[in-house]
Coordinates of C-alpha atoms in Angstrom, one line a residue:
M32 CA 0.2 2.1 -6.5
K33 CA 0.0 2.7 -2.6
T34 CA -0.9 6.6 -1.9
K35 CA 0.8 8.2 1.2
L36 CA -2.1 8.0 3.8
S37 CA -2.5 12.2 5.1
L38 CA -4.8 13.0 7.7
L39 CA -5.1 16.6 6.0
S40 CA -6.0 15.0 2.8
A41 CA -7.9 12.9 4.5
A42 CA -11.0 14.6 3.0
L43 CA -13.1 11.0 3.5
L44 CA -16.5 12.7 4.0
G45 CA -15.8 15.9 1.2
A46 CA -14.7 18.2 3.5
T47 CA -10.7 19.0 4.8
L48 CA -10.4 17.3 8.4
T49 CA -9.1 19.7 11.2
L50 CA -7.5 19.0 15.0
A51 CA -8.2 22.5 16.1
P52 CA -10.1 21.3 19.3
V53 CA -13.9 23.4 19.8
V54 CA -12.5 24.8 22.8
S55 CA -10.1 27.3 22.1
N56 CA -7.7 29.5 24.3
A57 CA -10.0 32.8 24.3
A58 CA -10.7 34.7 27.3
I59 CA -13.4 33.1 29.2
P60 CA -15.7 35.2 31.0
L61 CA -15.7 34.8 34.7
A62 CA -19.3 35.6 36.1
V63 CA -22.0 37.7 34.1
G64 CA -23.3 40.2 36.7
G65 CA -21.5 39.1 39.4
D66 CA -22.4 35.5 39.7
P67 CA -20.0 32.7 38.6
V68 CA -20.4 31.3 35.3
P69 CA -19.8 27.6 35.0
S70 CA -17.7 26.0 32.0
L71 CA -15.5 22.8 31.1
A72 CA -13.5 24.9 28.9
P73 CA -10.3 24.7 31.5
M74 CA -10.6 20.8 32.4
L75 CA -11.0 20.6 28.6
Q76 CA -8.0 22.7 28.0
K77 CA -5.9 20.5 29.6
T78 CA -7.7 17.3 28.4
T79 CA -8.3 17.2 24.3
P80 CA -4.7 17.3 23.5
A81 CA -4.2 13.4 24.6
V82 CA -7.4 13.0 22.4
V83 CA -5.6 12.8 18.5
A84 CA -7.2 11.4 15.7
V85 CA -6.2 8.0 13.5
A86 CA -6.2 7.4 10.0
V87 CA -5.7 4.5 8.4
Q88 CA -5.5 2.7 4.9
G89 CA -4.7 -0.8 4.0
T90 CA -6.1 -3.6 1.8
H91 CA -9.1 -6.1 2.0
V92 CA -7.8 -9.7 0.3
S93 CA -10.6 -12.1 -0.5
K94 CA -11.1 -15.4 -2.5
Q95 CA -13.7 -16.4 -4.8
K96 CA -13.9 -19.3 -6.2
V97 CA -13.5 -20.1 -9.8
P98 CA -16.7 -22.1 -11.2
D99 CA -15.9 -25.0 -13.2
A100 CA -17.9 -24.2 -16.5
F101 CA -15.2 -20.8 -16.3
R102 CA -12.2 -23.2 -15.7
Y103 CA -14.3 -25.8 -18.6
F104 CA -14.3 -22.7 -21.2
F105 CA -10.8 -21.5 -20.0
G106 CA -8.8 -24.5 -20.2
Q107 CA -7.5 -26.6 -16.5
N108 CA -4.8 -24.4 -15.9
A109 CA -6.8 -21.8 -15.2
P110 CA -6.7 -21.2 -12.0
R111 CA -9.7 -22.6 -9.1
E112 CA -9.6 -19.5 -7.2
Q113 CA -9.6 -15.7 -8.1
V114 CA -8.0 -13.3 -6.0
Q115 CA -9.1 -9.9 -5.3
E116 CA -8.0 -6.7 -3.6
R117 CA -9.6 -3.9 -2.6
P118 CA -8.0 -0.9 -0.6
F119 CA -10.2 0.8 1.6
K120 CA -9.1 4.2 4.3
G121 CA -10.9 5.5 7.0
L122 CA -10.9 7.8 10.7
G123 CA -10.6 7.6 13.4
S124 CA -10.1 8.7 17.1
G125 CA -7.6 7.7 19.8
V126 CA -6.5 8.4 23.7
I127 CA -3.0 9.3 24.9
I128 CA -2.6 6.9 27.9
D129 CA 1.8 7.2 28.3
A130 CA 3.4 10.5 27.1
K131 CA 6.4 8.9 28.2
E132 CA 6.4 5.8 26.1
G133 CA 4.3 7.7 23.2
Y134 CA 1.0 5.0 24.0
I135 CA -2.7 5.9 22.0
V136 CA -5.2 3.1 23.2
T137 CA -8.5 2.6 20.0
N138 CA -10.6 0.7 18.9
N139 CA -9.5 -2.3 17.7
H140 CA -12.4 -1.4 14.9
V141 CA -10.9 1.3 13.9
I142 CA -7.3 -0.2 12.7
A143 CA -8.8 -3.6 12.1
G144 CA -6.6 -5.1 8.3
A145 CA -4.5 -1.4 8.3
D146 CA -1.5 -1.3 6.3
E147 CA -0.6 2.6 7.5
I148 CA -2.1 4.7 10.9
L149 CA -1.3 7.5 11.1
I150 CA -1.7 10.2 14.3
G151 CA -2.8 13.6 13.9
L152 CA -2.2 15.5 17.1
S153 CA -4.1 18.7 18.3
D154 CA -1.0 20.7 18.1
G155 CA -0.6 20.0 14.2
R156 CA 2.0 17.3 14.2
E157 CA 1.3 14.4 12.5
L158 CA 3.0 11.0 12.9
E159 CA 3.1 6.8 11.7
A160 CA 2.1 4.3 14.6
K161 CA 3.0 1.4 15.1
L162 CA 0.5 -1.3 16.5
I163 CA 1.9 -3.0 19.7
G164 CA -1.2 -5.0 20.3
T165 CA -5.0 -5.9 19.9
D166 CA -7.7 -7.7 21.5
A167 CA -10.3 -8.3 19.0
E168 CA -13.1 -9.7 21.8
S169 CA -13.6 -6.0 24.0
D170 CA -11.8 -4.0 21.1
I171 CA -8.8 -2.2 22.1
A172 CA -6.3 -1.9 20.6
L173 CA -2.9 -0.5 21.7
L174 CA -0.6 2.0 19.1
Q175 CA 3.0 4.1 20.3
I176 CA 4.2 6.8 18.4
D177 CA 8.0 8.4 18.6
A178 CA 7.0 12.1 19.3
K179 CA 8.0 14.5 22.8
N180 CA 5.6 17.2 24.8
L181 CA 2.8 14.7 24.8
T182 CA 0.1 15.0 27.0
A183 CA -2.0 11.9 28.5
L184 CA -5.2 10.7 30.4
K185 CA -5.1 10.4 33.6
R186 CA -7.1 6.8 34.4
A187 CA -10.1 6.9 37.0
D188 CA -11.3 4.2 39.0
S189 CA -14.3 3.2 36.4
D190 CA -15.9 0.9 39.5
D191 CA -16.8 4.3 41.4
L192 CA -18.9 5.3 38.6
Q193 CA -22.3 5.8 39.1
V194 CA -26.2 6.8 37.3
G195 CA -26.1 10.3 36.8
D196 CA -22.7 11.3 36.7
F197 CA -21.8 13.8 34.5
A198 CA -19.5 12.4 31.2
V199 CA -18.0 14.0 28.8
A200 CA -17.0 12.8 25.3
I201 CA -14.2 14.0 23.0
G202 CA -13.1 11.9 19.5
N203 CA -13.1 13.2 15.9
P204 CA -16.8 12.8 14.4
F205 CA -17.6 12.2 10.7
G206 CA -14.0 13.6 10.0
L207 CA -14.3 17.0 11.0
G208 CA -12.0 17.3 13.3
Q209 CA -11.7 17.4 17.0
T210 CA -15.4 17.7 19.1
V211 CA -16.4 18.0 21.9
T212 CA -20.3 16.9 23.8
S213 CA -21.8 16.0 27.1
G214 CA -24.3 13.7 28.9
I215 CA -24.5 12.1 31.5
V216 CA -23.6 7.8 32.2
S217 CA -26.9 6.7 31.7
A218 CA -25.9 3.0 32.9
M219 CA -24.0 0.6 33.7
G220 CA -22.2 -2.6 33.1
R221 CA -24.3 -2.4 29.9
S222 CA -24.3 -6.5 27.9
G223 CA -26.0 -9.0 25.4
L224 CA -26.2 -6.0 22.8
G225 CA -24.2 -8.3 20.2
I226 CA -22.3 -5.5 19.4
E227 CA -18.6 -7.6 21.4
M228 CA -18.0 -11.0 22.6
L229 CA -17.2 -9.5 25.5
E230 CA -19.4 -6.5 27.0
N231 CA -19.4 -4.7 30.1
F232 CA -19.8 -1.2 28.4
I233 CA -21.5 2.4 30.2
Q234 CA -23.9 3.5 28.7
T235 CA -24.5 7.8 28.1
D236 CA -26.5 10.1 25.8
A237 CA -22.9 12.2 25.0
A238 CA -23.7 12.8 21.8
I239 CA -21.3 9.8 20.0
N240 CA -21.0 9.2 15.9
S241 CA -19.6 7.9 13.3
G242 CA -15.1 8.5 13.4
N243 CA -15.6 9.3 17.4
S244 CA -15.0 5.3 18.0
G245 CA -11.5 5.5 20.2
G246 CA -12.3 8.9 21.8
A247 CA -12.2 9.7 25.3
L248 CA -14.7 9.5 27.7
V249 CA -13.5 11.2 30.9
N250 CA -15.2 13.1 34.4
L251 CA -16.0 16.9 34.8
N252 CA -11.9 16.4 36.3
G253 CA -10.5 15.2 33.3
E254 CA -10.1 11.7 34.1
L255 CA -10.8 8.8 31.1
I256 CA -13.5 6.8 32.3
G257 CA -14.2 4.7 28.9
I258 CA -13.0 4.5 25.4
N259 CA -16.1 5.3 23.6
T260 CA -16.7 2.5 21.0
A261 CA -20.1 1.9 19.6
I262 CA -23.9 3.9 19.3
V263 CA -27.8 2.4 18.8
A264 CA -28.4 4.3 16.3
P265 CA -31.8 3.0 14.4
G266 CA -31.5 6.1 11.6
G267 CA -27.6 6.4 11.4
G268 CA -26.8 9.3 13.6
N269 CA -26.4 9.7 17.7
V270 CA -30.2 8.8 18.8
G271 CA -28.2 9.4 22.7
I272 CA -27.6 6.1 23.3
G273 CA -23.4 5.8 23.0
F274 CA -21.3 2.6 24.5
A275 CA -18.0 3.1 26.0
I276 CA -15.4 0.4 27.4
P277 CA -14.6 1.2 31.0
A278 CA -11.3 2.5 32.1
N279 CA -10.4 -0.2 34.6
M280 CA -11.5 -3.0 31.5
V281 CA -8.8 -0.7 29.2
N282 CA -6.3 -0.5 32.1
N283 CA -6.5 -4.3 32.2
L284 CA -5.9 -5.4 28.7
V285 CA -3.8 -2.5 28.1
N286 CA -1.1 -3.1 30.7
Q287 CA -1.5 -7.6 29.5
I288 CA -0.4 -6.1 25.8
I289 CA 2.3 -4.1 27.3
E290 CA 4.4 -6.6 29.1
H291 CA 3.2 -10.0 27.2
G292 CA 2.8 -8.1 23.5
E293 CA -1.2 -9.4 23.8
V294 CA -3.7 -10.6 25.6
R295 CA -3.6 -13.5 28.5
R296 CA -7.5 -13.6 28.6
G297 CA -7.4 -15.1 32.4
V298 CA -9.9 -18.5 32.5
L299 CA -12.2 -19.5 35.6
G300 CA -13.8 -22.4 34.1
V301 CA -17.6 -21.9 34.7
L302 CA -20.9 -21.8 32.1
G303 CA -23.3 -19.9 33.4
Q304 CA -26.4 -17.7 32.6
D305 CA -27.9 -13.9 34.2
L306 CA -29.8 -14.3 37.0
T307 CA -34.0 -14.0 36.2
S308 CA -36.4 -13.5 38.9
E309 CA -37.2 -16.8 38.7
L310 CA -34.0 -18.7 39.7
A311 CA -34.0 -15.4 42.3
K312 CA -37.5 -17.6 43.6
G313 CA -36.5 -20.7 42.8
F314 CA -33.6 -20.2 45.4
G315 CA -35.5 -18.3 48.1
I316 CA -33.2 -15.1 47.6
D317 CA -34.1 -11.9 47.5
T318 CA -31.1 -10.1 45.0
Q319 CA -32.1 -9.8 41.5
H320 CA -28.7 -9.2 39.8
G321 CA -25.5 -11.3 39.0
G322 CA -24.5 -14.9 37.3
F323 CA -25.8 -18.5 38.2
I324 CA -23.1 -21.2 37.6
N325 CA -24.8 -24.1 35.5
E326 CA -21.9 -25.9 35.3
V327 CA -18.4 -26.1 36.3
M328 CA -15.0 -27.3 34.5
P329 CA -13.3 -30.4 36.0
D330 CA -9.7 -28.9 37.5
S331 CA -10.2 -25.2 36.5
A332 CA -10.0 -21.8 38.7
A333 CA -13.1 -22.5 40.0
D334 CA -13.0 -26.0 40.9
K335 CA -9.4 -25.2 42.7
A336 CA -11.5 -22.2 44.7
G337 CA -14.3 -23.8 45.6
I338 CA -17.1 -22.4 43.7
K339 CA -20.5 -24.9 42.7
V340 CA -22.5 -25.8 40.5
G341 CA -25.8 -23.8 41.7
D342 CA -24.0 -20.4 43.0
I343 CA -25.0 -17.3 42.5
I344 CA -21.9 -14.6 42.1
V345 CA -22.7 -11.3 43.2
S346 CA -19.2 -9.4 43.3
V347 CA -15.9 -9.3 42.0
N348 CA -13.0 -8.4 43.9
G349 CA -16.1 -6.3 46.3
R350 CA -17.8 -4.6 43.5
K351 CA -21.0 -5.4 43.1
I352 CA -21.9 -7.5 39.2
K353 CA -25.0 -7.3 37.5
S354 CA -25.1 -10.5 35.0
F355 CA -22.8 -13.3 34.0
Q356 CA -21.9 -11.6 30.9
E357 CA -20.3 -8.6 33.1
L358 CA -19.0 -11.5 35.2
R359 CA -17.6 -12.8 32.3
A360 CA -16.1 -10.1 30.9
K361 CA -14.5 -8.5 33.7
V362 CA -12.8 -12.4 34.1
A363 CA -12.0 -12.6 30.6
T364 CA -10.0 -9.2 30.0
M365 CA -8.4 -10.1 34.0
G366 CA -4.5 -11.3 33.1
S367 CA -4.6 -14.9 32.9
G368 CA -2.5 -15.9 37.3
T369 CA -4.4 -13.8 37.7
E370 CA -6.2 -13.5 41.9
V371 CA -9.5 -13.0 42.0
E372 CA -11.8 -12.4 45.0
F373 CA -15.3 -13.3 44.5
G374 CA -18.6 -13.3 46.1
L375 CA -21.5 -15.2 46.0
I376 CA -24.4 -16.4 47.6
R377 CA -24.8 -21.0 48.5
D378 CA -28.3 -21.7 49.6
G379 CA -29.2 -18.4 50.7
D380 CA -25.4 -17.4 52.6
K381 CA -22.8 -15.1 51.9
E382 CA -19.9 -16.7 51.0
T383 CA -16.8 -15.8 49.8
V384 CA -14.0 -17.2 48.0
T385 CA -10.5 -16.7 46.0
A386 CA -9.6 -18.2 42.9
I387 CA -6.0 -17.9 40.8
L388 CA -7.1 -17.0 36.8
G389 CA -6.4 -19.9 34.2
E390 CA -5.1 -19.3 31.1
S391 CA -6.8 -19.9 27.8
T392 CA -5.8 -22.1 25.3
Q393 CA -7.3 -20.0 22.4
T394 CA -6.0 -17.4 20.3
T395 CA -8.9 -15.0 18.6
Q396 CA -9.2 -14.2 15.2
A397 CA -7.2 -10.6 15.3
E398 CA -4.7 -12.3 17.7
A399 CA -4.1 -14.1 15.2
G400 CA -2.9 -11.4 12.9
V401 CA -0.5 -10.5 15.7
V402 CA 1.7 -13.7 15.6
H403 CA 1.4 -13.1 11.5
P404 CA 0.1 -10.8 9.9
M405 CA -1.1 -13.4 7.0
L406 CA -2.8 -15.9 9.7
Q407 CA -5.2 -12.7 10.7
G408 CA -8.8 -14.2 10.5
A409 CA -8.0 -17.7 12.0
K410 CA -9.4 -19.1 15.2
L411 CA -6.3 -21.0 16.7
E412 CA -6.2 -23.3 20.0
N413 CA -4.2 -26.1 21.3
S414 CA -4.5 -29.5 19.5
S415 CA -5.0 -32.6 21.7
R416 CA -2.0 -34.0 20.4
S417 CA 0.4 -32.0 18.6
G418 CA 0.2 -28.4 17.2
V419 CA -2.3 -25.6 16.4
T420 CA -5.7 -26.1 15.1
I421 CA -7.0 -23.9 13.0
V422 CA -10.5 -23.7 14.9
E423 CA -11.8 -20.7 12.1
V424 CA -11.1 -18.9 9.3
A425 CA -13.1 -16.1 8.6
Q426 CA -14.4 -15.5 5.5
G427 CA -11.4 -13.0 2.8
S428 CA -9.6 -12.9 5.7
P429 CA -6.0 -13.5 5.2
A430 CA -5.8 -16.7 6.6
A431 CA -8.2 -17.8 4.0
A432 CA -6.2 -15.8 0.9
S433 CA -3.1 -17.7 2.8
G434 CA -5.0 -21.1 2.1
L435 CA -5.7 -21.8 5.7
I436 CA -9.1 -24.2 5.9
K437 CA -10.8 -25.0 9.4
G438 CA -9.4 -28.2 10.8
D439 CA -5.9 -27.7 9.5
V440 CA -3.1 -28.5 11.9
I441 CA 0.1 -26.2 11.7
V442 CA 3.1 -28.8 13.2
G443 CA 6.1 -26.9 12.0
I444 CA 7.5 -23.7 10.7
N445 CA 10.5 -24.0 8.2
R446 CA 11.9 -27.0 9.4
T447 CA 11.1 -26.2 13.4
Q448 CA 8.4 -28.3 15.1
V449 CA 5.7 -26.6 17.0
K450 CA 3.9 -28.3 19.7
N451 CA 1.5 -25.9 20.5
L452 CA 0.7 -21.8 20.6
K453 CA 3.5 -20.7 22.6
S454 CA 5.9 -22.3 20.3
L455 CA 4.6 -21.4 17.5
K456 CA 5.1 -17.4 18.8
S457 CA 8.2 -18.4 19.8
V458 CA 9.4 -20.2 16.3
L459 CA 7.5 -16.7 13.8
E460 CA 9.0 -14.0 16.5
D461 CA 12.5 -15.2 15.0
Q462 CA 11.9 -15.4 11.6
K463 CA 12.3 -13.0 8.8
G464 CA 10.4 -12.7 5.2
S465 CA 8.7 -15.2 4.1
V466 CA 7.6 -18.7 5.9
A467 CA 6.9 -22.3 5.3
L468 CA 3.2 -23.2 7.5
K469 CA 3.6 -27.2 7.9
I470 CA 0.3 -28.5 7.6
K471 CA -1.3 -31.8 8.6
R472 CA -4.7 -32.1 7.0
D473 CA -6.4 -34.8 6.7
N474 CA -4.5 -37.8 6.2
T475 CA -2.0 -35.5 4.2
N476 CA 1.0 -33.2 5.3
L477 CA 1.7 -30.3 3.1
Y478 CA 3.7 -26.4 3.2
L479 CA 1.8 -23.3 2.6
I480 CA 3.8 -19.8 2.0
L481 CA 3.2 -17.0 4.6
R482 CA 4.6 -13.8 2.9

């Protein structure tokens, strides 16, 4: 039986959840002995109402193949697979970015697979949230609530951040209630950590713990500079190494989700690697940062812009980049059709080229769940002929529970032909209730029912 989700009763860690911020409205001493006392309290009193608690609950569905020995024992009519459903609950944080529309940004991993999402505001209100869209590769999700008198955070230009800038983390660690910690920006452009597919993190030593995911990293003006998403925690707790998704990256993704209902990932069409000291020495250049281009795809955005094999891309829209991974993350979180200026080094000379990003022909596993909940966990791409190919299916995902397997090609929905991803999304938008997927598997056709 499904129980009603409540933030006030979500004592998942053995403590009642409260939403009162650590900073109170009590009078703050302005001076001690005639000298002013520095305090973050005035800024936080304006900022903390924009950071919310996010509580979720849902059901993980998994399938396990029944061994032949058991099927023989129970007879040939015994099921070939056993379906298991495991309920789950979770807590995280979120940031209000648009008070009028009620938009809230959080991490995709906070709400992934949730059937119900409840938002707790700092004034005690609890509201159900609607999922607008997600991007699993960058770990961003956009929610919406219907409420008045909300406070939103203004987004800063995260490309202006420097190592040493002060940073303040606001979130809901361990379900204790809203908590504020402070530190500095420890590094920029962190990648290659294996946390997400697209990595371009701000690193900070402001304490971030479990439950801070989706919360705000702000500057001393109370402006959003990043969304807290991960920590390095060898012992399970904070050790002063936390990571946040830059506000500019969040802004690009959110704008696409609001406009299109999904992320339309930009594609440059290059393969490459980080610039190493050996490569730099071999090419006779003195820079140690950038993305070395190994391959340029024919007829791609890079090819049309004149980017060549052996080029070293050192900046995007006038902002320096440290690595190929940072280049990849910046490009992939910009929308298709975006005009981008790339600074590069070719044969020792600096050049600038302009490219119009192409559009990805794939959808990620989480994005497939936005197309239809029972497709979540399937990675889709346009078929070389007609239809949509299932490239991957995550074990235990709704897509696996629906009966989809790697290599299936979706060619129809009910009686309507599906030619590509665009038509698949379009047809499913108009369908209500159960739908029948027409699948081509090897040399046979079959129907799978999505409920």
